[in-house]
């Protein structure tokens, strides 16, 4: 193995979040409220399969064991199954995950699993179909639910569900969510709304801290679970009476960045040190031939020396990210 990717704060990077498209068919209020629009109105060029292979190969050689394929909506890529297969076939990659809005899951999840997908996250912002529509701009609640059932049916041991916590929208649904996971192997993860560049009043009006949920869980006998080395930043709670689990992702909490173990590559081949960083470093010129792998690793390693200790979200500084679809949330 080449030298393990690490930074100056003794954080090791086992986890790559790889975006494969900026395009999305949903219009989530906190992400793409007006729907996807190509930059400068032009057709965009996202990483091709061979570029994806070279990216993942370089990361795997430097200790990465988990890759999350994200977007935009990754399942909109016609070659999505081939992407999964390519990522899964890289030596050293033991976990291949995706984050999806779930609308194509029912039809394709069996094929994704067969291609090597090991973990799946689906976004479900409400268990009320009307609220789901209000938040995502799409009337696809039934399809997404059927997709989750199908994933469990074809053999995924657990499905992770991402729910962005939104005050006065879905914040009253905790009892409904708890009932839903009582008998299902679902890890439901409440994500605090993060402020991004293009967000105006939404954050002011709807951001809610996860603390009240954490207090409720602890008061009701839920216990914090230990964290694995390639796990994400969620604090995960378990309860003997529930098959499912509850995760809390609270980026505004002190020390959130200390456990950072991931790097990001955007759909246009830019390396991002942080979701809320100020710049991305282009890798694409080094993704064109297998013979460039050592130079690629060198470029990534140089950038790691510049990774900041934490983000500055608390100061209202969200970096260059206009919305999470542009960098792979
Ligand atoms: N389209 C896929 C989906 O929605 O699952 C994958 C990409 S999406 C950007 C990844 C995750 O980021 C989703 O779970 C979404 O809810 C979350 N997300 C997007 N914008 C966010 C924001 N401003 N704050 C918190 N979470 C956000
Ligand atoms: Fe699309 Fe995901 Fe953004 Fe919603 S959160 S608009 S599904 S990329």
Short mmCIF file of C-alpha atoms and ligand atoms in Angstrom, two decimals:
data_model
loop_
_atom_site.label_atom_id
_atom_site.label_comp_id
_atom_site.label_asym_id
_atom_site.label_seq_id
_atom_site.Cartn_x
_atom_site.Cartn_y
_atom_site.Cartn_z
CA UNK A 1 0.00 0.00 0.00
CA UNK A 2 1.20 3.54 -0.73
CA UNK A 3 1.22 5.83 2.30
CA UNK A 4 -2.15 6.03 4.10
CA UNK A 5 -3.92 9.34 3.39
CA UNK A 6 -3.75 11.38 6.60
CA UNK A 7 -3.64 15.06 7.56
CA UNK A 8 -1.73 17.21 10.02
CA UNK A 9 -4.34 16.66 12.74
CA UNK A 10 -3.75 12.90 12.88
CA UNK A 11 -6.97 12.14 11.01
CA UNK A 12 -6.79 9.18 8.63
CA UNK A 13 -9.01 9.00 5.56
CA UNK A 14 -10.66 5.65 4.98
CA UNK A 15 -13.73 6.97 3.29
CA UNK A 16 -14.22 8.58 -0.14
CA UNK A 17 -17.45 10.30 -1.11
CA UNK A 18 -17.51 10.27 -4.86
CA UNK A 19 -20.08 12.30 -6.71
CA UNK A 20 -20.97 10.99 -10.16
CA UNK A 21 -23.45 13.64 -11.32
CA UNK A 22 -24.80 17.04 -10.28
CA UNK A 23 -28.12 16.31 -11.99
CA UNK A 24 -31.22 15.61 -9.90
CA UNK A 25 -34.89 15.04 -10.63
CA UNK A 26 -36.10 16.24 -7.20
CA UNK A 27 -36.42 19.81 -5.96
CA UNK A 28 -35.70 19.56 -2.26
CA UNK A 29 -36.31 22.92 -0.62
CA UNK A 30 -32.94 22.82 1.18
CA UNK A 31 -30.91 21.68 -1.83
CA UNK A 32 -32.26 22.46 -5.32
CA UNK A 33 -35.53 24.34 -4.71
CA UNK A 34 -35.75 25.36 -8.37
CA UNK A 35 -34.58 22.01 -9.68
CA UNK A 36 -31.28 21.20 -11.34
CA UNK A 37 -29.87 23.78 -13.76
CA UNK A 38 -26.62 23.13 -15.64
CA UNK A 39 -23.79 25.57 -15.00
CA UNK A 40 -23.78 28.28 -17.71
CA UNK A 41 -26.68 26.45 -19.36
CA UNK A 42 -24.24 24.03 -21.06
CA UNK A 43 -24.28 20.23 -21.17
CA UNK A 44 -21.94 19.15 -18.41
CA UNK A 45 -19.24 16.53 -18.53
CA UNK A 46 -19.16 14.30 -15.47
CA UNK A 47 -16.49 11.72 -14.66
CA UNK A 48 -16.49 8.80 -17.09
CA UNK A 49 -16.24 5.20 -15.93
CA UNK A 50 -12.47 4.96 -16.58
CA UNK A 51 -11.88 8.21 -14.67
CA UNK A 52 -13.95 6.88 -11.78
CA UNK A 53 -11.90 3.68 -11.81
CA UNK A 54 -8.59 5.59 -11.65
CA UNK A 55 -9.88 7.83 -8.85
CA UNK A 56 -10.99 4.93 -6.70
CA UNK A 57 -7.87 2.91 -7.47
CA UNK A 58 -5.62 5.74 -6.21
CA UNK A 59 -7.66 6.17 -3.03
CA UNK A 60 -7.74 2.40 -2.42
CA UNK A 61 -3.94 2.24 -2.75
CA UNK A 62 -3.72 4.81 0.05
CA UNK A 63 -5.94 3.08 2.57
CA UNK A 64 -9.50 3.95 1.50
CA UNK A 65 -11.80 1.02 2.18
CA UNK A 66 -15.23 2.63 1.78
CA UNK A 67 -16.64 4.58 -1.16
CA UNK A 68 -19.99 6.32 -1.18
CA UNK A 69 -21.37 7.03 -4.65
CA UNK A 70 -23.48 10.15 -4.46
CA UNK A 71 -24.61 13.22 -6.39
CA UNK A 72 -26.98 14.94 -7.41
CA UNK A 73 -29.02 11.82 -7.90
CA UNK A 74 -26.47 9.08 -8.70
CA UNK A 75 -29.05 6.60 -9.97
CA UNK A 76 -29.83 8.96 -12.87
CA UNK A 77 -26.57 7.85 -14.47
CA UNK A 78 -27.37 5.28 -17.16
CA UNK A 79 -24.16 3.43 -16.24
CA UNK A 80 -24.88 3.51 -12.49
CA UNK A 81 -24.74 -0.29 -12.15
CA UNK A 82 -21.41 -0.35 -14.02
CA UNK A 83 -20.10 2.36 -11.70
CA UNK A 84 -20.98 0.22 -8.68
CA UNK A 85 -19.32 -2.82 -10.26
CA UNK A 86 -16.17 -0.86 -11.10
CA UNK A 87 -15.85 0.63 -7.62
CA UNK A 88 -16.52 -2.73 -5.95
CA UNK A 89 -13.84 -4.45 -8.02
CA UNK A 90 -10.97 -2.25 -6.77
CA UNK A 91 -8.66 -4.18 -4.42
CA UNK A 92 -9.03 -2.90 -0.84
CA UNK A 93 -12.56 -1.52 -1.26
CA UNK A 94 -14.76 -3.47 1.14
CA UNK A 95 -17.76 -1.16 1.37
CA UNK A 96 -19.58 0.37 -1.58
CA UNK A 97 -22.41 2.64 -0.48
CA UNK A 98 -24.75 4.99 -2.25
CA UNK A 99 -27.05 7.82 -1.20
CA UNK A 100 -30.16 8.07 -3.32
CA UNK A 101 -33.52 9.79 -3.33
CA UNK A 102 -34.85 6.28 -3.87
CA UNK A 103 -37.11 6.80 -6.82
CA UNK A 104 -35.38 4.13 -8.96
CA UNK A 105 -34.74 1.70 -6.14
CA UNK A 106 -37.71 -0.58 -6.43
CA UNK A 107 -36.83 -1.41 -10.01
CA UNK A 108 -33.04 -1.58 -9.77
CA UNK A 109 -31.88 -2.32 -6.24
CA UNK A 110 -31.49 -6.07 -6.86
CA UNK A 111 -29.16 -5.37 -9.77
CA UNK A 112 -27.18 -2.82 -7.72
CA UNK A 113 -26.70 -5.38 -4.98
CA UNK A 114 -25.58 -8.00 -7.46
CA UNK A 115 -23.02 -5.49 -8.83
CA UNK A 116 -21.47 -5.12 -5.37
CA UNK A 117 -23.40 -2.44 -3.49
CA UNK A 118 -23.05 -3.17 0.24
CA UNK A 119 -24.77 -0.19 1.89
CA UNK A 120 -27.67 2.00 0.91
CA UNK A 121 -28.92 5.35 2.22
CA UNK A 122 -32.26 6.69 1.08
CA UNK A 123 -33.55 10.17 1.77
CA UNK A 124 -37.04 10.31 3.29
CA UNK A 125 -37.89 13.67 4.79
CA UNK A 126 -41.41 12.82 5.92
CA UNK A 127 -43.68 9.82 6.46
CA UNK A 128 -46.62 11.98 5.48
CA UNK A 129 -46.96 11.91 1.66
CA UNK A 130 -48.18 15.53 1.53
CA UNK A 131 -45.27 16.79 3.61
CA UNK A 132 -42.92 14.61 1.54
CA UNK A 133 -44.18 16.41 -1.55
CA UNK A 134 -43.93 19.81 0.11
CA UNK A 135 -40.28 19.22 1.06
CA UNK A 136 -39.01 17.39 -2.05
CA UNK A 137 -41.21 18.89 -4.76
CA UNK A 138 -41.98 15.36 -6.00
CA UNK A 139 -44.99 13.15 -5.43
CA UNK A 140 -42.89 9.99 -5.11
CA UNK A 141 -43.49 8.91 -1.51
CA UNK A 142 -45.06 5.54 -2.43
CA UNK A 143 -42.26 4.67 -4.88
CA UNK A 144 -39.57 5.48 -2.34
CA UNK A 145 -41.28 3.39 0.36
CA UNK A 146 -41.62 0.47 -2.07
CA UNK A 147 -37.91 0.85 -2.88
CA UNK A 148 -36.98 0.51 0.80
CA UNK A 149 -39.10 -2.66 1.13
CA UNK A 150 -37.48 -4.04 -1.99
CA UNK A 151 -33.95 -3.35 -0.69
CA UNK A 152 -34.70 -5.34 2.46
CA UNK A 153 -36.34 -8.08 0.39
CA UNK A 154 -33.29 -8.54 -1.87
CA UNK A 155 -30.98 -9.00 1.09
CA UNK A 156 -29.73 -5.69 2.49
CA UNK A 157 -29.54 -6.35 6.23
CA UNK A 158 -30.26 -2.72 7.04
CA UNK A 159 -31.31 0.38 5.11
CA UNK A 160 -30.19 3.81 6.28
CA UNK A 161 -32.70 6.59 5.88
CA UNK A 162 -31.63 10.25 5.85
CA UNK A 163 -34.13 12.79 7.17
CA UNK A 164 -33.22 16.47 7.20
CA UNK A 165 -34.69 17.87 10.39
CA UNK A 166 -36.88 20.86 9.57
CA UNK A 167 -38.55 22.91 12.27
CA UNK A 168 -42.34 23.25 11.75
CA UNK A 169 -42.24 20.90 8.74
CA UNK A 170 -41.24 17.38 9.80
CA UNK A 171 -40.11 18.14 13.36
CA UNK A 172 -43.37 16.84 14.87
CA UNK A 173 -43.01 13.45 13.21
CA UNK A 174 -40.61 11.84 15.73
CA UNK A 175 -43.30 9.49 17.18
CA UNK A 176 -44.26 8.40 13.66
CA UNK A 177 -40.64 7.73 12.69
CA UNK A 178 -40.03 5.79 15.92
CA UNK A 179 -43.08 3.62 15.30
CA UNK A 180 -41.92 2.99 11.72
CA UNK A 181 -38.49 1.70 12.76
CA UNK A 182 -39.73 -0.31 15.74
CA UNK A 183 -40.19 -3.42 13.59
CA UNK A 184 -37.92 -2.60 10.63
CA UNK A 185 -34.10 -2.85 10.27
CA UNK A 186 -33.78 0.83 9.40
CA UNK A 187 -31.23 3.26 10.77
CA UNK A 188 -33.07 6.54 10.64
CA UNK A 189 -30.64 9.45 10.66
CA UNK A 190 -31.82 12.94 11.46
CA UNK A 191 -29.51 15.44 9.78
CA UNK A 192 -29.45 19.02 10.99
CA UNK A 193 -30.11 21.45 8.18
CA UNK A 194 -26.80 22.87 6.97
CA UNK A 195 -26.59 26.37 5.59
CA UNK A 196 -25.23 26.50 2.05
CA UNK A 197 -24.37 29.40 -0.25
CA UNK A 198 -27.71 29.70 -2.04
CA UNK A 199 -29.89 29.35 1.05
CA UNK A 200 -31.66 32.44 2.30
CA UNK A 201 -34.47 32.38 4.86
CA UNK A 202 -34.89 28.61 4.96
CA UNK A 203 -32.09 28.16 7.47
CA UNK A 204 -33.33 30.98 9.69
CA UNK A 205 -36.89 29.66 9.62
CA UNK A 206 -36.39 25.90 9.72
CA UNK A 207 -33.05 24.96 11.27
CA UNK A 208 -33.56 22.85 14.36
CA UNK A 209 -30.84 21.35 16.53
CA UNK A 210 -30.81 17.58 17.09
CA UNK A 211 -30.30 18.13 20.83
CA UNK A 212 -34.00 17.87 21.67
CA UNK A 213 -34.19 14.51 19.88
CA UNK A 214 -31.07 13.28 21.67
CA UNK A 215 -32.54 14.30 25.03
CA UNK A 216 -35.79 12.53 24.20
CA UNK A 217 -33.95 9.34 23.23
CA UNK A 218 -31.74 9.27 26.32
CA UNK A 219 -34.73 9.92 28.58
CA UNK A 220 -36.51 6.97 26.97
CA UNK A 221 -33.81 4.34 27.38
CA UNK A 222 -31.89 4.66 24.10
CA UNK A 223 -28.14 3.97 24.33
CA UNK A 224 -25.26 5.42 22.29
CA UNK A 225 -23.51 2.84 20.10
CA UNK A 226 -19.68 2.68 19.61
CA UNK A 227 -18.33 4.06 16.30
CA UNK A 228 -16.28 2.07 13.69
CA UNK A 229 -13.25 3.54 11.84
CA UNK A 230 -14.97 4.08 8.47
CA UNK A 231 -18.33 5.09 10.00
CA UNK A 232 -19.78 8.49 9.22
CA UNK A 233 -20.28 11.24 11.81
CA UNK A 234 -23.68 10.04 13.06
CA UNK A 235 -24.21 9.42 16.76
CA UNK A 236 -26.18 6.18 16.66
CA UNK A 237 -28.66 5.16 19.36
CA UNK A 238 -30.12 1.69 19.97
CA UNK A 239 -32.96 0.41 22.13
CA UNK A 240 -33.82 -3.18 23.15
CA UNK A 241 -37.47 -2.75 22.08
CA UNK A 242 -36.61 -1.49 18.59
CA UNK A 243 -35.27 -3.38 15.57
CA UNK A 244 -34.26 -0.07 13.99
CA UNK A 245 -31.73 2.52 15.17
CA UNK A 246 -31.69 6.32 15.34
CA UNK A 247 -28.73 8.36 14.13
CA UNK A 248 -28.11 12.05 14.72
CA UNK A 249 -25.87 14.11 12.46
CA UNK A 250 -25.19 17.42 14.12
CA UNK A 251 -22.58 19.40 12.16
CA UNK A 252 -22.99 22.47 14.37
CA UNK A 253 -21.97 20.56 17.47
CA UNK A 254 -18.54 21.28 18.96
CA UNK A 255 -15.85 18.79 17.85
CA UNK A 256 -17.97 17.46 14.94
CA UNK A 257 -14.89 17.68 12.66
CA UNK A 258 -12.58 15.75 14.98
CA UNK A 259 -13.88 12.42 13.74
CA UNK A 260 -13.66 13.42 10.06
CA UNK A 261 -12.46 10.41 8.05
CA UNK A 262 -13.64 11.32 4.55
CA UNK A 263 -12.49 13.12 1.43
CA UNK A 264 -14.68 14.14 -1.47
CA UNK A 265 -14.32 14.11 -5.21
CA UNK A 266 -16.93 16.04 -7.18
CA UNK A 267 -18.63 14.80 -10.35
CA UNK A 268 -16.26 17.02 -12.35
CA UNK A 269 -13.19 15.52 -10.74
CA UNK A 270 -12.34 18.12 -8.11
CA UNK A 271 -10.93 17.05 -4.77
CA UNK A 272 -12.65 18.74 -1.83
CA UNK A 273 -11.18 18.59 1.64
CA UNK A 274 -14.44 19.55 3.28
CA UNK A 275 -18.08 19.95 2.29
CA UNK A 276 -17.75 23.53 3.43
CA UNK A 277 -14.29 24.32 2.06
CA UNK A 278 -13.41 27.32 -0.09
CA UNK A 279 -11.92 25.54 -3.06
CA UNK A 280 -11.63 22.26 -4.94
CA UNK A 281 -8.44 20.98 -6.55
CA UNK A 282 -8.75 19.65 -10.06
CA UNK A 283 -7.66 16.03 -10.46
CA UNK A 284 -9.10 15.43 -13.90
CA UNK A 285 -5.90 15.99 -15.88
CA UNK A 286 -4.39 13.11 -13.87
CA UNK A 287 -7.31 10.75 -14.46
CA UNK A 288 -6.66 10.20 -18.15
CA UNK A 289 -4.09 7.36 -18.06
CA UNK A 290 -3.18 4.53 -15.68
CA UNK A 291 0.45 5.66 -15.80
CA UNK A 292 -0.49 8.90 -13.92
CA UNK A 293 -1.48 7.13 -10.67
CA UNK A 294 1.67 8.05 -8.68
CA UNK A 295 1.37 11.71 -9.67
CA UNK A 296 -2.32 11.65 -8.73
CA UNK A 297 -1.57 10.24 -5.28
CA UNK A 298 1.15 12.86 -4.83
CA UNK A 299 -1.28 15.67 -5.66
CA UNK A 300 -3.86 14.41 -3.19
CA UNK A 301 -1.24 13.98 -0.47
CA UNK A 302 0.01 17.55 -0.96
CA UNK A 303 -3.54 18.85 -0.56
CA UNK A 304 -4.05 16.90 2.66
CA UNK A 305 -1.37 19.06 4.26
CA UNK A 306 -3.78 21.97 3.71
CA UNK A 307 -6.89 20.36 5.20
CA UNK A 308 -8.28 22.69 7.84
CA UNK A 309 -9.02 21.45 11.33
CA UNK A 310 -12.71 22.31 11.12
CA UNK A 311 -15.40 24.16 9.22
CA UNK A 312 -16.58 27.69 10.03
CA UNK A 313 -20.31 27.10 9.77
CA UNK A 314 -20.84 28.62 13.20
CA UNK A 315 -19.60 31.94 11.86
CA UNK A 316 -22.09 31.76 8.99
CA UNK A 317 -19.25 30.78 6.62
CA UNK A 318 -20.50 27.96 4.39
CA UNK A 319 -17.54 27.98 1.99
CA UNK A 320 -18.03 27.86 -1.77
CA UNK A 321 -20.72 25.14 -1.81
CA UNK A 322 -23.88 26.63 -3.39
CA UNK A 323 -25.90 23.50 -2.45
CA UNK A 324 -25.03 19.92 -1.52
CA UNK A 325 -25.99 18.53 -4.96
CA UNK A 326 -22.97 20.32 -6.43
CA UNK A 327 -20.35 18.51 -4.37
CA UNK A 328 -22.03 15.30 -3.28
CA UNK A 329 -23.78 15.61 0.06
N1 LIG B 1 -29.90 12.81 -4.23
C1 LIG B 1 -29.45 11.93 -3.21
C2 LIG B 1 -30.31 12.08 -1.97
O1 LIG B 1 -31.01 13.06 -1.82
O2 LIG B 1 -30.25 11.16 -1.14
C3 LIG B 1 -27.99 12.09 -2.87
C4 LIG B 1 -27.41 13.48 -2.81
S1 LIG B 1 -28.04 14.49 -1.49
C5 LIG B 1 -27.16 16.00 -1.74
C6 LIG B 1 -27.30 13.71 -0.07
C7 LIG B 1 -27.92 14.02 1.26
O3 LIG B 1 -27.69 15.37 1.59
C8 LIG B 1 -29.42 13.81 1.31
O4 LIG B 1 -29.75 12.93 2.37
C9 LIG B 1 -29.97 15.19 1.58
O5 LIG B 1 -31.12 15.14 2.37
C10 LIG B 1 -28.81 15.85 2.29
N2 LIG B 1 -28.82 17.30 2.17
C11 LIG B 1 -28.87 18.05 1.04
N3 LIG B 1 -28.83 19.37 1.34
C12 LIG B 1 -28.74 19.46 2.69
C13 LIG B 1 -28.65 20.55 3.60
N4 LIG B 1 -28.63 21.81 3.20
N5 LIG B 1 -28.57 20.26 4.93
C14 LIG B 1 -28.56 18.98 5.37
N6 LIG B 1 -28.63 17.91 4.55
C15 LIG B 1 -28.72 18.15 3.23
FE1 LIG B 2 -31.79 15.98 -5.32
FE2 LIG B 2 -30.76 14.80 -3.21
FE3 LIG B 2 -30.60 17.47 -3.52
FE4 LIG B 2 -32.96 16.36 -3.00
S1 LIG B 2 -31.15 16.36 -1.65
S2 LIG B 2 -32.56 17.92 -4.57
S3 LIG B 2 -32.82 14.44 -4.04
S4 LIG B 2 -29.61 15.96 -4.76
#
